Amino acid sequence: MKSDSGFSKLSKRRKLRWVVENFFRNPEEVARELKSFWHHSEEKQKIFDEFSENTLTNYYLPFGIAPNFVVNGETFCVPMVIEESSVVAAASAGAKFWMDRGGFKAEIVDTQKAGQVHFTWSGKTEKLKSVFPDLKEKLIEETNQLTANMQKRGGGILDIQLKDLTSLEPGYFQLDATFETCDSMGANFINSILEEFAKILKIFVAKHPIFDDEEKEVSIIMAILSNYTPNCLVRAWVECPIKDLGDFDTDDARSFAKKFELAVKIAEHDVSRATTHNKGIFNGIDAVVLATGNDFRAVEGCGHTYAARSGQYRSLSSVSLDNDTFRFSLDFPISVGTVGGLTNLHPLAKRSLELLGNPSAKDLMKIIVCVGLAQNFAALRSLVTTGIQFGHMKMHLMNILIHMNATELETANATQHFKNKIISFTAVREYLESIRTGGLVNKP
Ligand code: MEV
């Protein structure tokens, strides 16, 4: 079904009507359902509608919290937005485990953002290189108006380099720039400056007497920030004497540590495992990035590229057992903001930041990376001991019991009954039927 031109100009109600009438067999019911997710306050709904285009309704996701996160000695209650069961429980378990062992430590390695003007030019490279110091001065001077505010906050343009990439593509060059954007993620700031750089570059080359007539034309391909920010990096870690890891159902502390170490090494060597291993880290990272109104696609893109920086996709986390100390760490590049964009517009993103004590971007970066590390620790701990399904199945059982409207007593009995049994929808239904018809266990 093709929409008429001008669809985007229709009111929300008319768009919704068009969709339900053309794509659903029961339009009235679907319209009612979609509308039931509208916010009861028109004013609030307008805010959500304006985040995107052609909005019909809101798509709900759970907003939960993981308490007891100790980061550099301070305790946080971390907001997480995620649809996958067990993620918040695992993050909380990881946080609690390390709370009793000194908590998480994190430091900022650097906060540089980056972007490029990609252009082609056919002339003598040496000439362009020789006038580049003048061009660089102009680029900085003539964007002063755009950078003035950021400079007041301690940020701005850090450096600009000319890159000769003609060995890759004929006539291909870059202006490769780095930026400090303080508490904002800085996407708009960087893109505006890069587009200005492109204009200045064109004029500079067209007017400079060093260039012959046939060298005066620069063709701008694009000017855009890079989401790969390897120098916007956090290092997070946990450590304790191996013996303080405690005993596990399956292992003592030392054999647990050894298995854990091997699990991380496997994710270093094996791409299949590395992908799942890192996905576990992103379970935690994305949930906090989303809760605080940041760009999870940018964070994902950057993290995965970083994981492949050696030429092979590998584990983002690492572990060492030197001097009888278990040390588990995560170096993670992450560009997030605590001002600007959705962070100030989404009412729940604002509350998330408030819950975290209105952190600076640097502090938020540290918290997020610690959550990623906690998530990875909790996943590996389960994997090398009980197996992941043990925890998942407990959640699965709860979901089935809720679905079947189990009472509190039925839930307690079922939890006991399925402790060492395989959980399936049918098994739980049959068990509930048996106790419901038997009537005995179900009486308080
Ligand atoms: C599931 O969402 C994430 C895990 O698969 C991560 C891992 O295997 O490390 C449990």
Tab-separated table of N, CA and C in Angstrom, residues 4 7 15 30 46 66 72 81 104 112 135 154 161 206 223 245 269 276-277 304 325 328 333 394 404 425-426 440:
chain	number	residue	atom	x	y	z
A	4	ASP	N	-0.330	8.514	0.022
A	4	ASP	CA	-0.360	9.697	-0.847
A	4	ASP	C	0.852	10.551	-0.521
A	7	PHE	N	2.165	12.593	3.091
A	7	PHE	CA	1.769	11.812	4.268
A	7	PHE	C	2.335	12.416	5.544
A	15	LYS	N	-2.725	9.913	10.287
A	15	LYS	CA	-1.701	8.913	9.921
A	15	LYS	C	-2.086	7.569	10.521
A	30	VAL	N	-7.215	-2.155	16.593
A	30	VAL	CA	-5.798	-1.765	16.543
A	30	VAL	C	-5.640	-0.276	16.860
A	46	LYS	N	3.290	15.379	23.308
A	46	LYS	CA	3.846	16.217	22.243
A	46	LYS	C	5.385	16.120	22.239
A	66	ALA	N	19.562	-0.875	38.902
A	66	ALA	CA	20.503	-1.814	39.521
A	66	ALA	C	21.156	-1.057	40.677
A	72	ASN	N	34.510	4.003	42.239
A	72	ASN	CA	35.496	4.877	42.893
A	72	ASN	C	35.015	5.312	44.279
A	81	VAL	N	17.407	0.724	30.913
A	81	VAL	CA	16.241	0.487	30.051
A	81	VAL	C	16.575	-0.684	29.149
A	104	PHE	N	33.989	-1.031	42.091
A	104	PHE	CA	34.606	-0.831	40.775
A	104	PHE	C	35.499	0.401	40.825
A	112	GLN	N	38.835	12.715	23.721
A	112	GLN	CA	38.839	13.330	22.378
A	112	GLN	C	37.765	12.763	21.467
A	135	LEU	N	46.352	27.268	6.156
A	135	LEU	CA	44.953	26.824	6.073
A	135	LEU	C	44.435	26.471	7.471
A	154	GLY	N	35.679	25.196	28.193
A	154	GLY	CA	36.939	24.434	28.279
A	154	GLY	C	37.160	23.494	27.103
A	161	GLN	N	44.522	17.857	11.082
A	161	GLN	CA	45.631	17.347	10.268
A	161	GLN	C	45.169	17.138	8.839
A	206	ALA	N	40.836	27.823	-3.826
A	206	ALA	CA	40.456	28.570	-5.041
A	206	ALA	C	41.225	29.891	-5.136
A	223	ALA	N	31.362	15.874	4.956
A	223	ALA	CA	31.957	16.391	6.182
A	223	ALA	C	31.128	15.823	7.329
A	245	LEU	N	37.567	-14.379	46.337
A	245	LEU	CA	36.439	-14.567	45.400
A	245	LEU	C	35.380	-15.456	46.028
A	269	HIS	N	40.520	-15.301	21.390
A	269	HIS	CA	40.939	-16.081	20.221
A	269	HIS	C	39.825	-16.294	19.207
A	276	THR	N	29.560	-12.896	21.299
A	276	THR	CA	28.582	-13.095	22.377
A	276	THR	C	29.089	-12.499	23.690
A	277	HIS	N	30.380	-12.681	23.916
A	277	HIS	CA	31.026	-12.123	25.113
A	277	HIS	C	30.803	-10.600	25.151
A	304	HIS	N	32.351	-1.904	18.886
A	304	HIS	CA	32.674	-3.065	18.051
A	304	HIS	C	33.914	-2.797	17.184
A	325	THR	N	46.285	-12.230	42.606
A	325	THR	CA	45.221	-11.217	42.554
A	325	THR	C	44.385	-11.429	41.299
A	328	PHE	N	40.066	-7.927	36.792
A	328	PHE	CA	39.218	-8.026	35.602
A	328	PHE	C	38.973	-6.599	35.125
A	333	PRO	N	35.874	2.629	24.650
A	333	PRO	CA	35.711	3.985	24.142
A	333	PRO	C	34.228	4.339	24.106
A	394	LYS	N	14.988	-19.540	36.022
A	394	LYS	CA	14.261	-19.028	37.195
A	394	LYS	C	13.359	-17.861	36.768
A	404	MET	N	0.177	-17.212	34.074
A	404	MET	CA	-0.912	-18.115	34.473
A	404	MET	C	-1.607	-17.656	35.758
A	425	PHE	N	6.738	-24.442	29.470
A	425	PHE	CA	5.391	-23.894	29.614
A	425	PHE	C	4.420	-25.012	30.002
A	426	THR	N	4.531	-26.144	29.271
A	426	THR	CA	3.605	-27.258	29.513
A	426	THR	C	3.794	-27.821	30.917
A	440	LEU	N	-5.009	-28.973	47.652
A	440	LEU	CA	-4.432	-29.030	48.998
A	440	LEU	C	-3.333	-27.990	49.200
